[in-house]
PDB file of C-alpha atoms in Angstrom:
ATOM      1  CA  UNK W   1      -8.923  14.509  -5.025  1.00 66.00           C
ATOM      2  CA  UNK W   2      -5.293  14.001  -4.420  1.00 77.00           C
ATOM      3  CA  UNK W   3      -3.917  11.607  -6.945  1.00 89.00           C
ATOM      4  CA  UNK W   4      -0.761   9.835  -8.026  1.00 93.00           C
ATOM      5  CA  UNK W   5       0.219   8.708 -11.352  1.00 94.00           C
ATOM      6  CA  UNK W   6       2.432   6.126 -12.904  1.00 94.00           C
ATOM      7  CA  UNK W   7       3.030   5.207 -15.958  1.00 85.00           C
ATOM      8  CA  UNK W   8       0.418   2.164 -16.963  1.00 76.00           C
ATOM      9  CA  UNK W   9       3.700  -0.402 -18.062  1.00 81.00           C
ATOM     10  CA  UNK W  10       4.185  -3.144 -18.584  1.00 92.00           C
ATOM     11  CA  UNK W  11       7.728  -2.093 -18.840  1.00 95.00           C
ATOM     12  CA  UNK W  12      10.197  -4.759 -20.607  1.00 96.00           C
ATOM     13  CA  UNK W  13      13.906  -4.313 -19.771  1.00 96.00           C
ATOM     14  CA  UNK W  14      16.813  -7.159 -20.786  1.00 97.00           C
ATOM     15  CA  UNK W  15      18.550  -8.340 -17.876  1.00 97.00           C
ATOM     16  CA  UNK W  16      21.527  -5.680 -16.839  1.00 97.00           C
ATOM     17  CA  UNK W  17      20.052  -2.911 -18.117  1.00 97.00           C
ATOM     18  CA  UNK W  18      18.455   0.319 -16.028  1.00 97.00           C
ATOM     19  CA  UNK W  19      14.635   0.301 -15.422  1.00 97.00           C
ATOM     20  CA  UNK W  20      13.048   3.697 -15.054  1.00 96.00           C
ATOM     21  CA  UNK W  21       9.726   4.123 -13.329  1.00 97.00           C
ATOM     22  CA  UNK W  22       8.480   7.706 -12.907  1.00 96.00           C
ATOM     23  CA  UNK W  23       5.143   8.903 -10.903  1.00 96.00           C
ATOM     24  CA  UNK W  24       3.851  11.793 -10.418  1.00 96.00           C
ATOM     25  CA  UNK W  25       1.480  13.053  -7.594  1.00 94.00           C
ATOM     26  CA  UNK W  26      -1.308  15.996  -7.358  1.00 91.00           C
ATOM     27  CA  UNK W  27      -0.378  17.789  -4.066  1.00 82.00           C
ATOM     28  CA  UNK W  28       1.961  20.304  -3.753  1.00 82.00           C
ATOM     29  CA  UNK W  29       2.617  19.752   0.256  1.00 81.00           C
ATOM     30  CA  UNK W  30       3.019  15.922   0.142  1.00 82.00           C
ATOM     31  CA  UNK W  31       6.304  15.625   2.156  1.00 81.00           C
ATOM     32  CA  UNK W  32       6.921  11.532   1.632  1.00 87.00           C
ATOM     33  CA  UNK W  33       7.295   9.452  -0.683  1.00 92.00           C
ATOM     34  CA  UNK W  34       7.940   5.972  -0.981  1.00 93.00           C
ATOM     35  CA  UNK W  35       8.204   2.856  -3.958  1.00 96.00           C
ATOM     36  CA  UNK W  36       6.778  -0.378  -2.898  1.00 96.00           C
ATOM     37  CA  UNK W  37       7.208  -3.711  -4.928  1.00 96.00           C
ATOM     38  CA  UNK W  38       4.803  -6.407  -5.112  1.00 95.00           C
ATOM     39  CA  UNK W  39       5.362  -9.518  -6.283  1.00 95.00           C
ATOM     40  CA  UNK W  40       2.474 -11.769  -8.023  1.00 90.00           C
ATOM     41  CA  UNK W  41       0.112 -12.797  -5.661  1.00 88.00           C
ATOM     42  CA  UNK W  42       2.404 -11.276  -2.842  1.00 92.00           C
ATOM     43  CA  UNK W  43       2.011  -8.088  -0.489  1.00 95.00           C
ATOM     44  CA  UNK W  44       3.842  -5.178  -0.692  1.00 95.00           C
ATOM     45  CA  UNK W  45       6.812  -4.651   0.476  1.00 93.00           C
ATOM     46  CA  UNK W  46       8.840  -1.169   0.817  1.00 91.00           C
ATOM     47  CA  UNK W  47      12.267  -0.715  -1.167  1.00 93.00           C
ATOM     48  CA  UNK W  48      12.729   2.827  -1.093  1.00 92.00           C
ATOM     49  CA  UNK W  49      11.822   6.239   0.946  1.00 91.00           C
ATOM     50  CA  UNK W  50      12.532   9.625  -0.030  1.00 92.00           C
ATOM     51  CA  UNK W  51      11.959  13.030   2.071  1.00 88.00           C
ATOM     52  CA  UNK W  52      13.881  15.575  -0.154  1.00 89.00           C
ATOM     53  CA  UNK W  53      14.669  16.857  -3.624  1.00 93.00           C
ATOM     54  CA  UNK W  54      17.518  14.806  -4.945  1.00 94.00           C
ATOM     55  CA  UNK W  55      18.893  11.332  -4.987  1.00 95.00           C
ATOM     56  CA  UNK W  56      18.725   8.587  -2.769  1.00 95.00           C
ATOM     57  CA  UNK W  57      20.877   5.315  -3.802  1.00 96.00           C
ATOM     58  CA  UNK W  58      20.378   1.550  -1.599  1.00 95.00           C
ATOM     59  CA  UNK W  59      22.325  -0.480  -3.568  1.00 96.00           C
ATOM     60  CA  UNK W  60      21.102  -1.057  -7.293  1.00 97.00           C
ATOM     61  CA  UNK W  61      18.131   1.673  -6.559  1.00 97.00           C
ATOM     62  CA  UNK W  62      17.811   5.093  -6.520  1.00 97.00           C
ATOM     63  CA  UNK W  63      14.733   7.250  -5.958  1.00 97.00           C
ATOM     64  CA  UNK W  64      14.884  10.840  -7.257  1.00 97.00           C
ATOM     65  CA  UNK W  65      12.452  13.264  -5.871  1.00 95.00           C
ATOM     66  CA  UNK W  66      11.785  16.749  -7.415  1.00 95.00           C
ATOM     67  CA  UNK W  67       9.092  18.916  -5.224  1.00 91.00           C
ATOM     68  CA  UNK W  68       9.129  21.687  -7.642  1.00 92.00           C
ATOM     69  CA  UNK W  69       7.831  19.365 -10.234  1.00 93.00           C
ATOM     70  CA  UNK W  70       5.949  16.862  -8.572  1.00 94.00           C
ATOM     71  CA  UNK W  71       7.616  14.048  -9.532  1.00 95.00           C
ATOM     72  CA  UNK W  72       9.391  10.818  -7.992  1.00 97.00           C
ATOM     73  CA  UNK W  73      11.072   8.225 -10.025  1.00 97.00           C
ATOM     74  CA  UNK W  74      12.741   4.999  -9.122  1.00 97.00           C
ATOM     75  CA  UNK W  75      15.798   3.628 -11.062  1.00 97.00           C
ATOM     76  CA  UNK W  76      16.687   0.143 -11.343  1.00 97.00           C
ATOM     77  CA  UNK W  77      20.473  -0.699 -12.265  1.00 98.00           C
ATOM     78  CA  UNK W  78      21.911  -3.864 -13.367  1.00 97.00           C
ATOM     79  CA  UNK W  79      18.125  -5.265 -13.938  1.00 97.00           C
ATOM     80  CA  UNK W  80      17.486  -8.590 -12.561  1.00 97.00           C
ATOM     81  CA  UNK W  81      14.886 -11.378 -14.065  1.00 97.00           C
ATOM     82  CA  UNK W  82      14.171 -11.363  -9.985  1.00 97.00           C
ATOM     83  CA  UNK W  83      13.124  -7.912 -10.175  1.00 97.00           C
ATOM     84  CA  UNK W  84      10.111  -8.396 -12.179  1.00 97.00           C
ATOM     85  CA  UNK W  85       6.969  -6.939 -10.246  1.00 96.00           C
ATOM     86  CA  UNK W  86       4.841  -4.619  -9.548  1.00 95.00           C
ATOM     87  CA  UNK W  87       6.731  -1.423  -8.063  1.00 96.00           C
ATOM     88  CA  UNK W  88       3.860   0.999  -6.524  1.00 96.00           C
ATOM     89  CA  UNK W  89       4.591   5.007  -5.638  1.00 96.00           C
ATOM     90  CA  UNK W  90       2.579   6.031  -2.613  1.00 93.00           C
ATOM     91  CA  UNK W  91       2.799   9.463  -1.296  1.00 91.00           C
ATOM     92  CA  UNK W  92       2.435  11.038   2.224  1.00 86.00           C
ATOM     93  CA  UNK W  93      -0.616  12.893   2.486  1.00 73.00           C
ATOM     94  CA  UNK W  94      -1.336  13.073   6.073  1.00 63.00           C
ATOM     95  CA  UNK W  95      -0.529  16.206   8.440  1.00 58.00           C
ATOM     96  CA  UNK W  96       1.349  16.365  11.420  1.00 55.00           C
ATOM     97  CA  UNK W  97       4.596  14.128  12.111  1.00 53.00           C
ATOM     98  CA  UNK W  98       2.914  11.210  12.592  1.00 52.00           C
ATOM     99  CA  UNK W  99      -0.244  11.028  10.791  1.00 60.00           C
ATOM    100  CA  UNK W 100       0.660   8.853   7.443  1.00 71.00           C
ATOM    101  CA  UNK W 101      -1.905   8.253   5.137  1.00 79.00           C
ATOM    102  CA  UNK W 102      -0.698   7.081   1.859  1.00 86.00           C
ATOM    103  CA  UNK W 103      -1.895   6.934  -1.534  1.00 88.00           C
ATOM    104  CA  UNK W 104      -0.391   4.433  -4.001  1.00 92.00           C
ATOM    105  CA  UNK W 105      -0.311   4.582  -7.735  1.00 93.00           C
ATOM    106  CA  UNK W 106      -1.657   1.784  -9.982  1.00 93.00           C
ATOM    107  CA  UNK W 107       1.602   0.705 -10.516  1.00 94.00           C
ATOM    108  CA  UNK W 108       3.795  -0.431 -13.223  1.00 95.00           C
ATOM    109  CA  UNK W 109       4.985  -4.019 -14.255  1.00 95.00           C
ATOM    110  CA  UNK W 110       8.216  -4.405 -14.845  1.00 96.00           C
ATOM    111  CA  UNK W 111       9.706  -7.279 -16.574  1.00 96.00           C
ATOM    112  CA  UNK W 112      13.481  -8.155 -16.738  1.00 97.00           C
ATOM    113  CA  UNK W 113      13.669 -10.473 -19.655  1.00 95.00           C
ATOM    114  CA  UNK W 114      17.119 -12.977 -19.149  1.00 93.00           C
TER     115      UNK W 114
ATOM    116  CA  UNK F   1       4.781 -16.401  12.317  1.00 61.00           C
ATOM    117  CA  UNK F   2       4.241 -13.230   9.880  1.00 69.00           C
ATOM    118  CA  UNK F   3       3.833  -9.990  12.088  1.00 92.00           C
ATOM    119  CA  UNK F   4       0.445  -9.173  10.715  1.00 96.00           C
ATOM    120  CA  UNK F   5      -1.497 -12.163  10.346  1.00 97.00           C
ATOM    121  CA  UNK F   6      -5.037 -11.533   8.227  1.00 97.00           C
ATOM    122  CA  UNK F   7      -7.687 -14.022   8.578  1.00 97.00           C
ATOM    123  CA  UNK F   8      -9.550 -15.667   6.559  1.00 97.00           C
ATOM    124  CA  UNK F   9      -6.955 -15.860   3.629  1.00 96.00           C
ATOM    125  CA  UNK F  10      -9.354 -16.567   1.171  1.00 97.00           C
ATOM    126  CA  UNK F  11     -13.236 -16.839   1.631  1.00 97.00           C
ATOM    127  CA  UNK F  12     -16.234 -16.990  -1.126  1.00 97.00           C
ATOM    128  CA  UNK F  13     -19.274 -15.664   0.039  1.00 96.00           C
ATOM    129  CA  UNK F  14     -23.000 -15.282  -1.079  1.00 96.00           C
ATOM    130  CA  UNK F  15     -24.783 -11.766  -1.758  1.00 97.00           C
ATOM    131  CA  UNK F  16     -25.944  -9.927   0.975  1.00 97.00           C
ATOM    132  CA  UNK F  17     -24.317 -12.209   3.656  1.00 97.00           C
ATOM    133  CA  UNK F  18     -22.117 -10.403   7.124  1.00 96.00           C
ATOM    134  CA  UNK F  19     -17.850 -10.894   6.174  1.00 96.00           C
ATOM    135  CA  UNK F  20     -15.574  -9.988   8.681  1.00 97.00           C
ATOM    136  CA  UNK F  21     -11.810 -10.176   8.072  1.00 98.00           C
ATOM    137  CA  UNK F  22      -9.127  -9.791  10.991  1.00 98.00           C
ATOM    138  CA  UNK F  23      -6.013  -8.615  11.119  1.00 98.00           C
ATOM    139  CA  UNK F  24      -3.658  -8.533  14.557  1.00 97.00           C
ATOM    140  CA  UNK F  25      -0.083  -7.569  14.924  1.00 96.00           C
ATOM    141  CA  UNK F  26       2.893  -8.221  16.956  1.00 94.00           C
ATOM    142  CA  UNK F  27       4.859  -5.396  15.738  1.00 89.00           C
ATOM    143  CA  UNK F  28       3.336  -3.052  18.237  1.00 89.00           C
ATOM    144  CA  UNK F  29       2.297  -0.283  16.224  1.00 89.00           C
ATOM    145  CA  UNK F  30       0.145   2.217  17.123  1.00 88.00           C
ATOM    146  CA  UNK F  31      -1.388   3.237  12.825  1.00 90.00           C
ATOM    147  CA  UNK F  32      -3.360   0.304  11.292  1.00 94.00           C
ATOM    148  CA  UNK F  33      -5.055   0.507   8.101  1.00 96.00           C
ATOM    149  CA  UNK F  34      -7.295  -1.746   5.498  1.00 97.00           C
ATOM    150  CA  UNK F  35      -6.435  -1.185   1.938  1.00 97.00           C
ATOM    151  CA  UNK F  36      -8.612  -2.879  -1.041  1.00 97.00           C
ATOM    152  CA  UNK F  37      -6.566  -4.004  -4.291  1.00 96.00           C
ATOM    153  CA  UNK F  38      -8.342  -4.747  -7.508  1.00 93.00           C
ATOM    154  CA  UNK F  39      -6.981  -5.228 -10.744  1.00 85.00           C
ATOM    155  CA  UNK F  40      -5.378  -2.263 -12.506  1.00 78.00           C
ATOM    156  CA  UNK F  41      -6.723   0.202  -9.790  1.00 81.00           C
ATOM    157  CA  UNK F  42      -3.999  -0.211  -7.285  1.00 85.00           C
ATOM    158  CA  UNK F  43      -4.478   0.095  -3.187  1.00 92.00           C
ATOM    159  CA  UNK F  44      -7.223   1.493  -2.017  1.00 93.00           C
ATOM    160  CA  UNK F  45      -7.844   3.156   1.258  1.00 93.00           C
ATOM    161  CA  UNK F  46     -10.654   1.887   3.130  1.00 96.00           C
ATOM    162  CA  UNK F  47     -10.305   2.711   6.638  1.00 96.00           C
ATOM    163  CA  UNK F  48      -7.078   3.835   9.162  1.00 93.00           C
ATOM    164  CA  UNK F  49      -6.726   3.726  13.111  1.00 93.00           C
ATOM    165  CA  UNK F  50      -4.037   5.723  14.562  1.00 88.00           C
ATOM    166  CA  UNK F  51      -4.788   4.302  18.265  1.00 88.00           C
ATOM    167  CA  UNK F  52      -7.568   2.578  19.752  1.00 90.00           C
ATOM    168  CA  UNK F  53      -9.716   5.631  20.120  1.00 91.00           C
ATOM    169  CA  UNK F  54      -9.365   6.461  16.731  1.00 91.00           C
ATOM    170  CA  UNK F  55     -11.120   5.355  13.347  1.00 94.00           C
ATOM    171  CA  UNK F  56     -11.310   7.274  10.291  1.00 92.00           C
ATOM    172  CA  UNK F  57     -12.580   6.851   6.833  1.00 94.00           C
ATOM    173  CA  UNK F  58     -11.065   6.192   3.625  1.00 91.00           C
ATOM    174  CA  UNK F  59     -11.525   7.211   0.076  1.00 88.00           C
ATOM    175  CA  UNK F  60     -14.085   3.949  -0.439  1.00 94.00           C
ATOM    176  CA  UNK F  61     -15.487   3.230   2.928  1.00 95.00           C
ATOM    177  CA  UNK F  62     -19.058   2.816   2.134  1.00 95.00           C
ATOM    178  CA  UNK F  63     -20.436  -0.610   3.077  1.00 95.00           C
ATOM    179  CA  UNK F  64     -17.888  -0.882   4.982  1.00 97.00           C
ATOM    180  CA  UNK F  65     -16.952  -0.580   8.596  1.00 97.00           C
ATOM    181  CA  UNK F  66     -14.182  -1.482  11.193  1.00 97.00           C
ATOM    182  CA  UNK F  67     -13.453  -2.170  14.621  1.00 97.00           C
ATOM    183  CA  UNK F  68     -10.044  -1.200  16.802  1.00 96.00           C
ATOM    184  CA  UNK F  69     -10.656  -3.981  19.743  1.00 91.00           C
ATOM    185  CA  UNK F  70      -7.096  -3.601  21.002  1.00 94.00           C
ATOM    186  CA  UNK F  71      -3.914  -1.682  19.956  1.00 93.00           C
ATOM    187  CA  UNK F  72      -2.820  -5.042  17.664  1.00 95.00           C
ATOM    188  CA  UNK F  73      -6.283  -5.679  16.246  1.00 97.00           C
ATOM    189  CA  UNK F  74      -7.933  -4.330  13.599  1.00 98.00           C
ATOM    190  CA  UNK F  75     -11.250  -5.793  11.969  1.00 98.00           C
ATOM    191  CA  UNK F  76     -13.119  -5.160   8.612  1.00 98.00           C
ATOM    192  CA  UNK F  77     -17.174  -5.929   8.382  1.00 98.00           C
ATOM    193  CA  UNK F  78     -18.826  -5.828   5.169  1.00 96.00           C
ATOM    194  CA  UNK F  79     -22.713  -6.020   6.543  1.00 92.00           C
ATOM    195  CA  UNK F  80     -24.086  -7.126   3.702  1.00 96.00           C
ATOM    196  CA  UNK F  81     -21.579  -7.924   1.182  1.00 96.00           C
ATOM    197  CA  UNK F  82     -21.806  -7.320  -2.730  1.00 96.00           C
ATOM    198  CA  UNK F  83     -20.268  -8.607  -5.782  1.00 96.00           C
ATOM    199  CA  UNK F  84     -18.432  -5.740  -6.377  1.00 95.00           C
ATOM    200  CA  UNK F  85     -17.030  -5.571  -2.781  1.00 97.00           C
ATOM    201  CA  UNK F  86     -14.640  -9.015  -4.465  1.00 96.00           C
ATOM    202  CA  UNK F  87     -11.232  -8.085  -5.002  1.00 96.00           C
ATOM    203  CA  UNK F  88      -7.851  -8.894  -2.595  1.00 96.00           C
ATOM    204  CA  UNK F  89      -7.505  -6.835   0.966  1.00 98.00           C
ATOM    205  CA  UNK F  90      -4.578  -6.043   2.620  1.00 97.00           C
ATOM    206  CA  UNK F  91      -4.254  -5.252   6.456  1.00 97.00           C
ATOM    207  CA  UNK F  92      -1.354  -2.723   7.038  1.00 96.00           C
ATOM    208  CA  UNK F  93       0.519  -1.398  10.375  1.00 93.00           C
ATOM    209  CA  UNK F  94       3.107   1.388  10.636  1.00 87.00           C
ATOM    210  CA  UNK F  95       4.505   3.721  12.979  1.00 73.00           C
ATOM    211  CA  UNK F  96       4.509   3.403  16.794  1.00 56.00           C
ATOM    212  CA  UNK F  97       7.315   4.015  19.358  1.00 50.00           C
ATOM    213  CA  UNK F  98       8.818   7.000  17.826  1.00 51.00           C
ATOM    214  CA  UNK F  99       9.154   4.954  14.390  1.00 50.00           C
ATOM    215  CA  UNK F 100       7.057   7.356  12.113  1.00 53.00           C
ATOM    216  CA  UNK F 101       8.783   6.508   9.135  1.00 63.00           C
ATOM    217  CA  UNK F 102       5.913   6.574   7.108  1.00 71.00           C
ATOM    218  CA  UNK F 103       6.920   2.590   6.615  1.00 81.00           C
ATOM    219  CA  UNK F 104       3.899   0.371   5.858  1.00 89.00           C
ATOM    220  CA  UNK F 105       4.087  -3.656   6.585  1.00 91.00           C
ATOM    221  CA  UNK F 106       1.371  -5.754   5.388  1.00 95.00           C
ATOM    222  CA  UNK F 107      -0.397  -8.573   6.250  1.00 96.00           C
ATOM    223  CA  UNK F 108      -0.506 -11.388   3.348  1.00 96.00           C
ATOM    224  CA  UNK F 109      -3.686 -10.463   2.175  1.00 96.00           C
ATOM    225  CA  UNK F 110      -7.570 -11.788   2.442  1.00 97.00           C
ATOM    226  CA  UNK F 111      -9.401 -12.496  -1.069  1.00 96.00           C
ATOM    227  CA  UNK F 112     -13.067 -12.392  -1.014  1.00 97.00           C
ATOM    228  CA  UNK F 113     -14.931 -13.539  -3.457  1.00 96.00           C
ATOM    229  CA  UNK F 114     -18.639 -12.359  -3.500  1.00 97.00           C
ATOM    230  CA  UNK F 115     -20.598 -14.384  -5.676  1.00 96.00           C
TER     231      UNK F 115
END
């Protein structure tokens, strides 16, 4: 059973600060890995991919990948009462270049209070 | 217009009755998907396409089942639909025309309601 975690939330942040949202996923040879927000009573939308270990920035977010520990995080600077959502990890598990299948996490609620 | 339209948007059924719920797509991709989302158990994989010839199950397919009548359509049938089977379903495309990002776009979504 290949599974991704995230931590349950809600997660309560004041407006400006960084939000941290961490997952963590069961399959060593997952190769992508993506964050996804979702509004209330919205559909996901993607806001971040990652392919390798390290950092990737877009503006106030940046996704951090580890392989070795099988871990993905999303950080949120300079909060924003417009970033309260949903944010959901999904990971990669299909073979072959083309063949996506992803899994998503529960996800986490964030709230940025004003 | 959205580029994956779902229809119906919202429907409330009876036990036991036939549901089908459509999704088509303009973006011309070639992977479409139906995901399930209930409450605190986040998406769900129901059933994926990766071109008309191709249909594969999920992690929770059972009682369900799916069509691929062209490359931009993509239908779910519950046969004979259950409470349980009531939560919020998402259509999804991705990929297509050397574009395998691994980028999912969804549809707005289709809540059933099985009473």
């Amino acid at each position: 059973q290949k599974e991704v975690e995230q931590n349950s939330g809600p997660l309560s942040v004041p407006e400006g600060a960084i939000a941290s949202l961490n997952c963590t996923y069961s399959d060593r040879g997952s190769q992508s890995f993506f964050w996804y927000r979702q509004y209330s009573g919205k559909s996901p939308e993607l806001i971040m991919s990652i392919y390798s270990n390290g950092d990737k920035e877009d503006g106030r977010f940046t996704a951090q990948l580890n392989k070795a520990s099988q871990y993905v995080s999303l950080l949120i600077r300079d909060s924003q009462p417009s970033d309260s959502a949903t944010y959901l990890c999904a990971v990669n598990w299909g073979s072959g270049g083309s063949n996506y299948k992803l899994t998503f996490g529960k996800g986490t609620l964030l709230t940025v209070n004003p | 217009d959205a580029d994956v339209t779902q229809t119906p948007r919202n429907r409330i059924t009876k036990t036991g009755k036939r549901i089908m719920l459509e999704c088509s797509q303009t973006k011309g991709h070639d992977r479409m998907y139906w995901y399930r989302q209930d409450p605190g158990l986040g998406l769900q994989l129901i059933y994926y396409s990766f071109d008309v010839k191709d249909i594969n199950k999920g992690e929770i397919s059972d009682g369900y089942s799916v069509s691929r009548q062209a490359q931009a359509k993509f239908s779910l049938s519950l046969e004979s639909a259950i409470p349980n089977q009531t939560a919020l379903y998402f259509c999804a495309t991705g990929g297509g025309g050397g574009r395998n990002t691994g980028e999912l776009f969804f549809g707005e979504g289709s809540r059933l309601t099985v009473l």
